[in-house]
Amino acid sequence: MEKITSETKIGVVKDHIPLKYNYTAGVAGDRFLQLLKQGKLQASQCTQCHKLYLPPKIFCKDCFSQLNEWKDVAEDSAYVYSFTSVKKEEGPRELIALVKFDGVEGGLLGRLKSSREEPRMGMKVRPVFKQKSERTGELSDIEYFEKVNY
Amino acid sequence: MATPRKVCVIGAGLTLFRRRMLETGKELSFEAVRMALDSAGIERKDVDTVVSGSAPDAFDGVHMKGEYLLDGSGAYRRPYSRVFVGGATGVYTPEAAWWHVASGMSEVCIAVAEEKMSPLQPHPAYAFWSIFDHDYERQLGTTLLWIFALEMRRYMAVHGIKEEEIAQVAVKNKKNAMDHPCAQLPANITVEDVMKSEPMVWPVKRLDVSPPSDGAAAVILASEAFAKKLTKEPVYVAGCGWNIDSTYWTDRDLYYPQYLENAGKMAYKMAGISNPRKEIDVAEVYDPFDYKELHHMEGLQLAKKGEAPKLTTRGITQRNGELPINPSGGLLGVGNPIAAAGMMKVCEIYFQLTGQAGKRQVKREVHTGLAQAWGDLMQYSSVFIMRRR
Amino acid sequence: MSEKVKFFPGREISSKAMESGEVLTKYYSADLNYSWSTGIAVTRFLQELKQGKIIGRKCNKCDRVLVPPRIFCEDCFRTTDEWVYVKDTGVVNTYSIAHVGTDASRLKEPMYIAVINVDGPTKGMGFLHYLGEIKSEHEIKVGMKVQAVWKPENERTGSILDIRYFKPI
């Protein structure tokens, strides 16, 4: 066996694989994103074991029943489950959080609106949507989550 | 070798096969598994292991599809694995599920196969470009259609088979698919239509080929003791076989699939079958192209070398014939979401054995049925035989 | 039992529904770059092509000459033994005529492709290449004798494309 130390000594083939995809979000995903576009946040509900799922699913991963019920996610139920800060090459430092909702399975990734106050886990937040005309039916239609004092 | 314990098929489910489905891969998997659980009359809590089968990640555009699909496969917090043997995956998946139960490790195992080919642009065929050798094949612009056309031509040349004889398979399967509720391309066409369809890579023409599709299919396997709690007359897994030939595909004589003969013999031995032509009552053989049905009948010893076109001409492989082949409508008629297409064949044999095939039910009495799939670089075959007492 | 398999789930979507925004779509593209080492056997194979020669490896146990070469015999499962030059003539094992490209789009001119069994290695051994100087597609036959047409020496790069195509002889 020879260890490769220099590319010039051995034969090398260079090539690239360009890939293009056009994805659709699925039965639950499409409805979820269409609702986001309208500024609404809904979870799908399992009527068997009473779990709420966000992002919504058409099936309960546990009891495996079909989910047809959807419910508004209570606005005052959101809290920061965990967070980190990201420094991109350009632009200011950003706070990224996994936001969970009381009584809901799962959660959403989003930006935290920066403030002088350092965020903390468990901090109550609420989603702030982009202007209606700017929404595209993507998770980024939630511009950021901001701290609230209930 | 210790004798494996007996394994039964207790349920089957499949989604519609279409060019593009709204459901994501997970959702398609869920729908197929949910239907299979319902048809068995059991719940996920009764299931202790799950095997998922799916072909190249490049179609769905999701890397590591196994983990992506698991929740929809019913595998949440269960022993779970994904198997992959190219196009042969769909029939290999229930074989992997069979090990789980036959070994005594599992009582009830879900086998589910999914494929969502629609995201890849501009056409799913593009995904195959990167399967060829990057040092001396890709430079030529090699495509999957090339190698199938080369195989088809070799098969025709060795036996003196005409394109018209091969086209009969497309006519039969697309017609059979008219009775399949999931079918994507059912049609009443003639040999002339196939011959006049646009040449893609001669001798392969548009109507010789199955379409790209989205879809999922599933079966549930269980121990004999578990199955007997559900039904007095369970369907048994009688034989499993799988085999692979060299990846140096240009070294092989492409006119005959030796690896399939080997896989078939492995399954026949387990099933105690000495004369497949007499003992197999119905078969779903892999037909992504019309010539493949003939090629595979010969590899499976259901026809002598070069004899399959003649059997087709004589109507023996029709639903009302002596040896019905692809009563479902096959990949040519029902569609070809790669792994799910192979599993669709397993489902069809299960439906045939349990008398649930409706208008597709073959005329002759069915005790033993066979499903087969084929893949990788025209080199892999998986064979699954089921039987009712 | 059969009532359980009457309903088959799934919802088809049309391209119209995607274009109109009735169904949301998300387009992504990526370009993956690779640098593959051609390995021990194929590196030599490509270097020899640059010299206008085709080389194989011989397994002395089964007596097969393997082209393209490999450092192991997949059957005997042992290291192959020696380098052997083979001829640049051969026969067409099988062929086809491509009208569509890698992305299934139509080609302007059809391409003739073939598996060539080169003379010298064990019977049936060969590789994929183009056929050229074909006047009519009807003249192509399985079993037809062919010979490699090489690029001029200064244009060769150590690639399978150093052979332009195989022509009938």
XYZ file of C-alpha atoms in Angstrom:
708
model
C 0.000 0.000 0.000
C 1.267 3.448 -0.818
C 0.449 6.556 1.086
C -0.492 9.392 -1.213
C 1.786 12.315 -0.490
C 1.570 14.274 -3.705
C -1.207 14.519 -6.257
C 1.317 14.944 -9.044
C 2.735 11.445 -8.566
C -0.544 9.689 -9.022
C -3.350 9.805 -11.489
C -6.169 12.072 -10.482
C -9.517 12.533 -12.128
C -11.306 15.751 -11.284
C -14.953 16.224 -11.914
C -17.995 17.758 -10.373
C -21.560 16.697 -9.690
C -24.031 19.541 -10.109
C -27.333 18.758 -8.402
C -30.615 20.595 -8.761
C -33.736 19.871 -6.756
C -37.238 21.225 -6.650
C -38.738 20.160 -3.331
C -42.324 20.265 -2.172
C -43.118 20.256 1.532
C -45.634 17.419 1.667
C -49.158 17.170 3.004
C -48.430 18.510 6.491
C -45.528 20.730 5.463
C -47.387 22.495 2.674
C -50.323 23.333 4.931
C -47.980 24.456 7.726
C -46.086 26.796 5.406
C -49.251 28.153 3.753
C -50.508 29.020 7.248
C -47.191 30.667 8.162
C -47.604 32.800 5.061
C -50.910 33.964 6.554
C -49.161 34.722 9.833
C -50.620 31.718 11.629
C -48.829 29.078 13.623
C -50.620 25.742 13.864
C -49.662 22.300 15.120
C -51.216 18.980 14.156
C -52.860 17.021 16.930
C -53.056 13.312 17.680
C -56.567 12.620 18.907
C -55.450 9.224 20.273
C -52.613 10.249 22.559
C -53.313 14.024 22.600
C -49.862 15.041 21.417
C -49.405 18.253 19.428
C -46.682 18.250 16.753
C -44.686 21.213 15.484
C -43.589 21.203 12.716
C -46.844 19.375 12.035
C -46.899 15.778 10.848
C -49.696 13.743 9.268
C -48.880 10.845 11.584
C -48.192 10.357 15.268
C -44.716 8.875 15.481
C -45.741 7.051 18.653
C -49.195 5.494 18.180
C -48.925 5.817 14.382
C -52.427 7.130 13.836
C -53.340 9.574 11.089
C -53.513 13.200 12.248
C -56.279 15.309 10.743
C -56.829 17.838 13.538
C -54.910 21.122 13.571
C -54.802 23.616 16.426
C -53.489 27.142 16.860
C -50.335 27.216 18.931
C -50.966 29.455 21.945
C -48.845 32.554 21.500
C -47.846 32.724 25.143
C -46.548 29.129 25.108
C -43.205 29.809 23.374
C -39.942 29.691 25.273
C -36.226 29.418 24.501
C -35.218 25.784 24.887
C -31.590 26.357 23.913
C -29.628 28.998 22.051
C -26.296 29.759 20.502
C -24.664 32.661 18.749
C -23.437 32.554 15.198
C -20.907 34.902 13.665
C -21.036 34.846 9.891
C -18.267 36.319 7.772
C -20.432 39.302 7.097
C -22.926 40.973 9.349
C -23.325 41.113 13.077
C -23.427 38.238 15.537
C -26.770 36.430 15.420
C -28.574 34.580 18.174
C -30.114 31.304 17.029
C -32.595 29.534 19.264
C -34.544 26.319 19.361
C -37.911 27.589 20.476
C -40.320 25.142 22.077
C -43.958 25.580 22.985
C -45.601 24.365 26.174
C -47.483 21.132 25.555
C -46.163 20.752 21.991
C -43.779 18.040 20.673
C -40.882 19.405 18.651
C -40.054 23.057 18.158
C -38.844 25.633 15.671
C -35.419 27.005 14.872
C -35.358 30.758 14.622
C -33.449 33.957 15.240
C -33.688 35.745 18.565
C -34.047 39.483 18.453
C -30.945 40.807 20.131
C -31.295 43.021 23.113
C -28.951 44.320 25.739
C -30.165 41.626 28.051
C -28.416 38.237 27.586
C -30.955 35.529 26.645
C -31.485 32.621 28.972
C -33.002 29.179 28.670
C -36.663 29.107 29.510
C -37.064 32.770 28.585
C -40.568 33.474 27.279
C -40.626 34.649 23.653
C -43.154 35.270 20.905
C -42.849 34.902 17.128
C -42.753 38.098 15.078
C -43.785 37.607 11.475
C -42.421 39.456 8.466
C -44.701 41.965 6.733
C -47.393 40.086 4.847
C -46.065 41.150 1.449
C -42.615 39.758 2.282
C -43.733 36.313 3.368
C -42.885 33.438 1.027
C -44.214 30.363 2.793
C -40.960 29.428 4.470
C -39.904 29.105 8.080
C -38.119 32.437 7.678
C -41.546 34.109 7.469
C -41.064 34.264 11.232
C -38.534 37.097 11.187
C -37.457 36.518 14.764
C -38.602 35.632 18.253
C -38.608 38.398 20.814
C -38.622 38.362 24.548
C -41.940 39.057 26.243
C -42.859 39.647 29.844
C -46.134 37.949 30.615
C -26.952 -24.723 9.727
C -29.712 -24.273 12.247
C -33.160 -24.331 10.687
C -34.645 -20.830 10.652
C -38.079 -20.533 12.188
C -41.113 -20.093 9.974
C -42.056 -16.560 8.977
C -45.394 -15.304 7.647
C -46.562 -12.244 5.722
C -49.538 -10.779 7.572
C -50.300 -7.502 5.801
C -49.497 -5.289 2.845
C -50.008 -1.672 1.872
C -49.104 0.714 -0.899
C -49.711 4.269 -2.027
C -50.616 5.517 -5.459
C -47.636 5.642 -7.812
C -47.445 8.986 -9.643
C -44.894 11.227 -11.362
C -45.138 13.676 -8.450
C -46.916 13.196 -5.156
C -47.734 15.827 -2.570
C -46.621 13.511 0.251
C -43.004 13.696 1.392
C -40.975 10.485 1.590
C -41.834 10.121 5.268
C -45.512 10.685 4.569
C -45.526 8.156 1.724
C -43.823 5.639 4.033
C -46.383 6.333 6.731
C -49.318 5.817 4.367
C -47.958 2.487 3.113
C -47.103 1.202 6.597
C -50.399 2.415 8.050
C -52.288 0.539 5.351
C -50.188 -2.593 5.929
C -50.825 -2.442 9.695
C -54.556 -1.977 9.055
C -54.646 -4.870 6.602
C -52.934 -7.066 9.223
C -55.239 -5.738 11.932
C -52.387 -4.757 14.246
C -50.892 -1.552 15.655
C -47.371 -0.156 15.848
C -47.152 -1.272 19.465
C -47.262 -4.872 18.201
C -44.213 -4.281 15.999
C -40.749 -4.802 17.438
C -38.393 -4.206 14.482
C -38.383 -2.188 11.241
C -36.423 -2.424 7.979
C -36.564 0.398 5.467
C -35.466 0.105 1.848
C -34.737 2.981 -0.471
C -32.562 3.436 -3.561
C -30.049 6.267 -4.221
C -30.321 9.318 -1.955
C -29.842 11.462 -5.041
C -33.492 11.096 -6.127
C -35.158 12.420 -2.981
C -32.318 14.917 -2.583
C -32.035 13.870 1.039
C -28.715 12.588 2.247
C -29.003 9.660 4.688
C -32.528 8.742 3.716
C -32.687 5.981 6.319
C -32.817 8.385 9.232
C -35.001 10.799 7.262
C -37.659 8.134 6.717
C -37.645 6.451 10.102
C -40.533 8.206 11.843
C -42.826 7.582 8.887
C -41.596 3.990 8.703
C -42.886 3.302 12.205
C -39.359 2.880 13.567
C -39.393 5.493 16.349
C -37.448 3.916 19.241
C -37.253 0.499 17.615
C -34.333 -1.540 16.270
C -34.139 -0.165 12.715
C -31.944 -0.352 9.652
C -31.989 0.736 6.063
C -30.948 -1.698 3.353
C -29.775 -0.769 -0.108
C -28.990 -2.933 -3.130
C -29.935 -0.554 -5.938
C -33.036 -1.512 -7.907
C -33.143 -4.887 -6.159
C -33.804 -3.126 -2.828
C -37.586 -3.497 -2.911
C -37.489 -7.297 -2.802
C -34.377 -7.395 -0.624
C -36.116 -5.344 2.105
C -38.603 -8.101 3.092
C -35.674 -10.541 2.967
C -33.846 -8.479 5.556
C -37.092 -8.389 7.566
C -37.238 -12.172 7.208
C -33.818 -12.552 8.941
C -35.158 -10.513 11.835
C -38.058 -12.878 12.427
C -36.503 -16.155 11.224
C -33.592 -15.687 13.625
C -35.937 -15.400 16.578
C -34.798 -11.847 17.285
C -38.160 -10.346 16.384
C -41.829 -11.352 16.433
C -43.196 -8.703 14.071
C -41.114 -6.708 11.575
C -42.202 -3.947 9.198
C -40.569 -3.934 5.754
C -41.193 -0.650 3.968
C -39.786 0.728 0.708
C -40.000 4.330 -0.453
C -38.849 6.393 -3.400
C -39.502 10.004 -4.292
C -37.858 10.640 -7.625
C -39.593 13.893 -8.508
C -37.388 16.466 -6.718
C -34.340 15.835 -8.927
C -34.134 18.260 -11.843
C -34.354 18.242 -14.772
C -34.954 14.477 -14.788
C -34.371 11.597 -12.335
C -32.222 9.832 -14.957
C -29.558 12.372 -14.084
C -28.875 10.702 -10.716
C -27.407 7.687 -12.448
C -24.601 9.519 -14.125
C -22.469 9.372 -10.985
C -22.788 5.593 -10.530
C -20.321 4.898 -13.328
C -16.575 4.530 -12.918
C -15.093 7.993 -12.577
C -11.770 6.976 -14.106
C -12.747 5.507 -17.459
C -16.539 5.447 -18.002
C -17.980 8.802 -16.971
C -15.823 10.662 -19.497
C -17.793 8.973 -22.269
C -21.052 10.532 -21.030
C -22.355 7.140 -19.950
C -25.997 6.903 -18.911
C -28.091 4.170 -17.422
C -30.069 3.815 -20.633
C -26.871 2.972 -22.493
C -26.086 -0.073 -20.433
C -29.638 -1.385 -20.638
C -29.723 -0.827 -24.387
C -26.416 -2.699 -24.638
C -27.797 -5.568 -22.577
C -31.036 -5.670 -24.584
C -29.097 -5.676 -27.872
C -26.846 -8.502 -26.680
C -29.844 -10.560 -25.554
C -31.532 -10.009 -28.923
C -28.359 -10.813 -30.875
C -27.551 -14.074 -29.073
C -31.051 -15.548 -29.458
C -32.194 -13.794 -32.639
C -35.061 -12.039 -30.845
C -36.990 -9.271 -32.599
C -37.950 -5.931 -31.051
C -41.602 -6.720 -31.815
C -41.448 -9.843 -29.641
C -40.083 -7.816 -26.741
C -42.710 -5.093 -27.234
C -45.447 -7.637 -26.414
C -44.379 -7.392 -22.774
C -45.026 -3.639 -22.638
C -48.438 -4.197 -24.246
C -49.381 -6.913 -21.735
C -48.154 -5.121 -18.618
C -49.644 -1.722 -19.417
C -52.956 -3.481 -20.084
C -52.763 -5.432 -16.815
C -52.139 -2.125 -15.013
C -55.574 -0.887 -16.104
C -56.942 -2.957 -13.231
C -54.454 -1.648 -10.668
C -55.829 1.231 -8.571
C -52.315 2.634 -7.957
C -51.163 2.562 -11.584
C -49.424 5.530 -13.154
C -49.273 4.438 -16.786
C -52.044 1.955 -17.537
C -52.770 1.859 -21.270
C -54.295 -0.113 -24.044
C -51.531 -0.058 -26.636
C -50.320 -2.228 -29.486
C -46.947 -3.635 -30.484
C -46.989 -1.099 -33.303
C -47.348 1.769 -30.804
C -44.246 0.550 -28.978
C -42.316 0.201 -32.235
C -43.305 3.719 -33.335
C -42.525 5.369 -29.991
C -39.493 7.647 -30.061
C -36.116 5.935 -29.893
C -34.196 6.816 -26.721
C -31.142 4.602 -26.865
C -31.888 2.074 -29.559
C -33.134 -0.639 -29.206
C -34.789 1.016 -26.187
C -37.771 3.147 -27.203
C -40.026 5.319 -25.050
C -42.689 2.633 -24.546
C -40.129 -0.045 -23.688
C -39.360 1.860 -20.474
C -41.121 2.320 -17.130
C -41.657 5.890 -15.869
C -40.005 7.640 -12.900
C -42.414 7.807 -9.965
C -43.066 8.725 -6.353
C -44.527 6.048 -4.087
C -44.149 3.671 -1.167
C -45.140 0.113 -0.327
C -44.880 -2.086 2.758
C -45.449 -5.585 4.091
C -45.508 -6.869 7.651
C -43.683 -10.090 8.544
C -44.370 -12.059 11.701
C -43.571 -15.335 13.392
C -45.893 -18.247 12.631
C -47.229 -18.161 16.211
C -48.118 -14.473 15.889
C -49.646 -14.921 12.423
C -51.836 -17.789 13.603
C -53.410 -15.481 16.164
C -54.651 -13.377 13.224
C -55.583 -16.000 10.651
C -55.963 -19.740 10.334
C -54.316 -19.757 6.929
C -51.294 -17.514 6.939
C -49.080 -16.821 3.939
C -45.574 -18.182 4.538
C -42.227 -16.915 3.350
C -41.094 -20.040 1.511
C -37.780 -18.904 0.053
C -35.281 -16.055 -0.049
C -32.354 -15.659 -2.404
C -29.955 -12.916 -3.390
C -26.789 -12.766 -5.455
C -24.454 -10.264 -7.103
C -22.237 -10.378 -10.185
C -19.023 -8.482 -10.938
C -19.027 -4.684 -11.067
C -16.714 -5.057 -14.077
C -19.892 -5.301 -16.107
C -18.144 -5.270 -19.462
C -16.551 -8.640 -18.540
C -19.891 -10.374 -18.308
C -21.904 -11.866 -21.121
C -24.958 -9.683 -20.757
C -27.306 -12.017 -22.644
C -27.976 -14.063 -19.495
C -28.264 -13.055 -15.808
C -26.181 -15.747 -14.112
C -26.439 -13.936 -10.746
C -30.224 -14.257 -10.962
C -29.970 -17.984 -11.657
C -27.870 -18.192 -8.474
C -30.316 -16.100 -6.438
C -33.233 -18.144 -7.763
C -31.542 -21.448 -6.905
C -30.891 -20.198 -3.383
C -34.570 -19.356 -2.934
C -35.802 -22.541 -4.639
C -33.596 -24.685 -2.420
C -35.041 -23.089 0.698
C -38.562 -23.481 -0.673
C -37.961 -27.110 -1.708
C -38.728 -26.286 -5.346
C -37.065 -28.506 -7.939
C -39.060 -27.522 -11.031
C -39.862 -23.812 -10.861
C -41.731 -23.827 -14.185
C -44.253 -26.275 -12.703
C -44.204 -25.206 -9.070
C -44.424 -21.404 -9.341
C -48.063 -20.447 -9.935
C -47.632 -16.716 -10.449
C -44.583 -14.451 -10.659
C -43.866 -10.763 -10.441
C -40.511 -10.367 -12.154
C -38.710 -7.049 -12.388
C -39.689 -5.156 -15.547
C -38.227 -1.633 -15.616
C -37.821 -2.388 -19.344
C -39.912 -4.851 -21.328
C -36.934 -7.041 -22.275
C -36.096 -7.436 -18.559
C -39.246 -9.466 -17.946
C -38.063 -12.000 -20.523
C -34.450 -11.911 -19.349
C -35.562 -12.472 -15.757
C -37.978 -15.312 -16.604
C -35.004 -17.106 -18.140
C -32.671 -16.379 -15.226
C -35.345 -17.673 -12.853
C -35.640 -20.916 -14.879
C -39.281 -20.071 -15.642
C -38.299 -20.286 -19.305
C -35.352 -21.824 -21.126
C -32.682 -19.487 -22.495
C -34.223 -17.537 -25.388
C -37.655 -19.133 -24.835
C -39.401 -16.356 -22.860
C -40.487 -14.345 -25.951
C -42.161 -17.470 -27.367
C -44.058 -18.107 -24.132
C -45.202 -14.494 -24.260
C -46.383 -14.799 -27.859
C -48.360 -17.923 -26.922
C -50.161 -15.984 -24.172
C -48.815 -18.225 -21.406
C -47.747 -15.203 -19.330
C -51.165 -13.507 -19.486
C -53.324 -13.376 -16.362
C -55.450 -16.203 -17.676
C -52.382 -18.108 -18.877
C -50.589 -21.103 -17.486
C -47.789 -19.017 -15.953
C -49.058 -15.495 -15.251
C -46.204 -12.966 -15.161
C -46.702 -9.486 -13.726
C -50.478 -9.571 -13.264
C -50.124 -6.267 -11.369
C -49.081 -4.455 -14.514
C -45.473 -4.337 -13.352
C -43.195 -1.364 -13.377
C -44.115 -0.671 -16.995
C -47.750 -0.106 -16.081
C -47.976 0.604 -12.354
C -44.854 2.784 -12.236
C -41.299 2.635 -11.014
C -40.545 4.351 -7.703
C -37.433 2.161 -7.544
C -37.468 0.399 -4.150
C -41.228 0.804 -3.765
C -41.742 -0.822 -7.171
C -40.019 -4.018 -6.029
C -42.090 -3.995 -2.854
C -45.249 -3.435 -4.930
C -44.456 -6.821 -6.507
C -44.190 -8.462 -3.092
C -47.559 -6.889 -2.184
C -49.088 -8.180 -5.424
C -48.007 -11.763 -4.720
C -49.451 -11.415 -1.211
C -52.733 -10.118 -2.679
C -52.772 -12.979 -5.223
C -52.145 -15.600 -2.513
C -54.842 -14.189 -0.241
C -57.394 -13.689 -3.029
C -57.369 -9.912 -2.617
C -56.180 -8.976 -6.082
C -59.681 -8.145 -7.329
C -59.826 -7.814 -11.113
C -56.147 -8.680 -11.239
C -56.651 -12.108 -9.642
C -55.119 -14.688 -11.961
C -57.308 -17.432 -13.378
C -55.355 -20.420 -12.128
C -55.309 -21.455 -8.517
C -52.391 -19.925 -6.655
C -50.380 -21.661 -3.949
C -46.858 -20.437 -4.570
C -45.844 -17.034 -5.896
C -42.532 -15.343 -6.573
C -41.392 -11.712 -6.564
C -38.040 -10.647 -7.958
C -36.129 -7.410 -8.341
C -32.895 -6.436 -9.996
C -30.431 -3.628 -9.680
C -27.059 -2.043 -9.068
C -25.001 -2.177 -12.286
C -27.245 -4.866 -13.851
C -25.720 -7.285 -11.400
C -27.925 -7.830 -8.343
C -31.021 -9.927 -7.935
C -33.280 -10.635 -5.016
C -35.927 -13.381 -5.077
C -38.756 -13.766 -2.543
C -41.112 -16.754 -2.623
C -44.376 -16.924 -0.691
C -46.731 -19.838 -0.244
C -50.049 -20.680 1.345
C -50.768 -24.126 2.667
C -60.080 -9.296 4.204
C -60.205 -7.675 0.769
C -62.151 -4.643 1.975
C -58.945 -3.627 3.741
C -57.098 -3.102 0.476
C -59.710 -1.044 -1.347
C -58.441 2.425 -0.580
C -54.964 3.351 -1.712
C -53.644 6.587 -0.226
C -51.769 9.419 -1.927
C -52.338 12.800 -3.580
C -50.880 13.599 -6.966
C -49.734 17.137 -7.721
C -49.600 18.699 -11.156
C -46.879 20.965 -12.473
C -49.619 23.593 -12.842
C -50.292 23.502 -9.083
C -46.572 24.009 -8.500
C -46.252 26.865 -10.958
C -49.303 28.705 -9.622
C -48.122 28.521 -6.011
C -51.083 26.381 -5.005
C -48.385 23.999 -3.809
C -45.260 25.653 -2.408
C -41.922 24.642 -3.901
C -38.345 25.214 -2.849
C -35.522 25.087 -5.370
C -32.001 24.164 -4.310
C -28.860 23.566 -6.280
C -25.430 22.394 -5.277
C -22.224 21.685 -7.126
C -20.092 19.003 -5.545
C -16.422 18.974 -6.505
C -14.330 15.817 -6.345
C -10.753 14.785 -6.920
C -10.521 11.026 -7.301
C -7.256 9.145 -7.156
C -7.348 6.722 -10.058
C -5.613 4.097 -7.963
C -2.758 1.767 -8.697
C -3.991 -0.235 -11.673
C -6.027 2.373 -13.514
C -3.355 5.069 -13.166
C -1.030 2.856 -15.203
C -3.841 2.048 -17.656
C -4.445 5.747 -18.298
C -0.707 6.494 -18.591
C -0.394 3.753 -21.209
C -3.375 5.126 -23.125
C -1.422 8.380 -23.369
C 1.327 6.358 -25.074
C -1.223 4.847 -27.453
C -1.203 1.448 -25.783
C -3.757 -0.651 -23.947
C -2.453 -2.522 -20.920
C -3.990 -5.216 -18.737
C -3.052 -7.239 -15.661
C -2.727 -10.994 -15.610
C -3.756 -13.388 -12.878
C -1.461 -16.400 -13.122
C -3.828 -18.611 -11.141
C -6.852 -18.441 -13.469
C -4.723 -17.290 -16.410
C -7.024 -14.379 -17.192
C -5.798 -11.066 -18.580
C -7.941 -8.330 -17.049
C -8.732 -5.140 -18.979
C -9.139 -2.476 -17.633
C -6.447 -3.690 -15.249
C -6.945 -4.277 -11.557
C -4.529 -5.167 -8.767
C -6.665 -8.081 -7.606
C -8.462 -10.956 -9.290
C -12.057 -10.798 -8.068
C -12.535 -14.531 -8.612
C -9.332 -16.073 -7.185
C -9.206 -13.161 -4.748
C -5.474 -12.733 -4.881
C -3.091 -10.045 -6.103
C -2.648 -10.089 -9.891
C 0.815 -10.930 -11.164
C 2.017 -9.038 -14.225
C 1.373 -6.246 -16.716
C 0.451 -7.367 -20.230
C -0.032 -5.195 -23.320
C -3.028 -6.102 -25.457
C -3.968 -5.145 -29.019
C -6.011 -2.101 -29.955
C -8.285 -4.211 -32.132
C -11.323 -6.151 -31.010
C -14.903 -7.145 -31.697
C -18.224 -5.515 -30.873
C -19.800 -7.508 -28.030
C -22.952 -5.403 -28.086
C -23.907 -1.900 -29.222
C -26.656 0.674 -29.116
C -27.576 4.047 -30.571
C -28.126 6.878 -28.092
C -30.645 9.596 -28.906
C -30.798 11.088 -25.406
C -28.154 12.540 -23.092
C -27.434 12.196 -19.375
C -30.404 14.355 -18.358
C -32.747 12.537 -20.780
C -32.751 15.470 -23.234
C -32.569 14.763 -26.987
C -29.177 14.694 -28.703
C -28.735 16.507 -32.030
C -26.755 13.648 -33.522
C -27.142 10.041 -32.352
C -24.130 8.444 -30.652
C -22.979 4.906 -31.391
C -21.802 3.124 -28.271
C -20.485 -0.378 -27.795
C -18.842 -2.809 -25.454
C -15.617 -3.720 -27.230
C -13.955 -7.041 -26.477
C -10.324 -6.140 -27.162
C -8.058 -8.782 -28.677
C -5.580 -10.257 -26.239
C -7.325 -10.455 -22.893
C -9.406 -13.420 -21.888
C -12.438 -13.945 -24.098
C -15.342 -11.707 -23.186
C -13.264 -9.053 -21.429
C -13.776 -5.532 -22.619
C -14.730 -1.938 -22.053
C -17.252 0.651 -23.072
C -16.490 3.062 -25.906
C -17.838 4.837 -28.978
C -18.060 3.539 -32.519
C -17.030 5.953 -35.270
C -16.705 6.180 -39.077
C -20.093 4.492 -39.330
C -21.785 5.213 -42.665
C -25.113 3.637 -41.802
C -26.356 2.246 -38.529
C -27.345 -0.909 -40.385
C -23.692 -1.786 -40.951
C -23.088 -2.188 -37.195
C -23.246 -5.815 -36.124
C -22.555 -7.753 -32.965
C -19.284 -9.574 -33.658
C -18.009 -6.862 -36.054
C -14.204 -6.361 -36.040
C -13.045 -2.915 -34.942
C -9.872 -0.967 -34.249
C -9.097 1.968 -31.972
C -8.653 5.383 -33.578
C -6.290 7.374 -31.348
C -6.036 11.091 -30.826
C -2.777 12.643 -32.055
C -0.074 12.109 -29.426
C 0.122 15.780 -28.426
C -3.614 15.879 -27.683
C -3.648 12.865 -25.385
C -4.163 13.514 -21.693
C -4.110 10.078 -20.095
C -7.830 9.489 -20.439
C -10.166 6.915 -21.920
C -10.900 9.673 -24.465
C -7.331 9.346 -25.821
C -9.040 6.728 -27.958
C -11.443 8.754 -30.096
C -13.561 5.765 -31.010
C -13.359 2.297 -32.524
C -13.852 2.007 -36.304
C -14.927 -1.016 -38.337
C -12.092 -2.917 -40.088
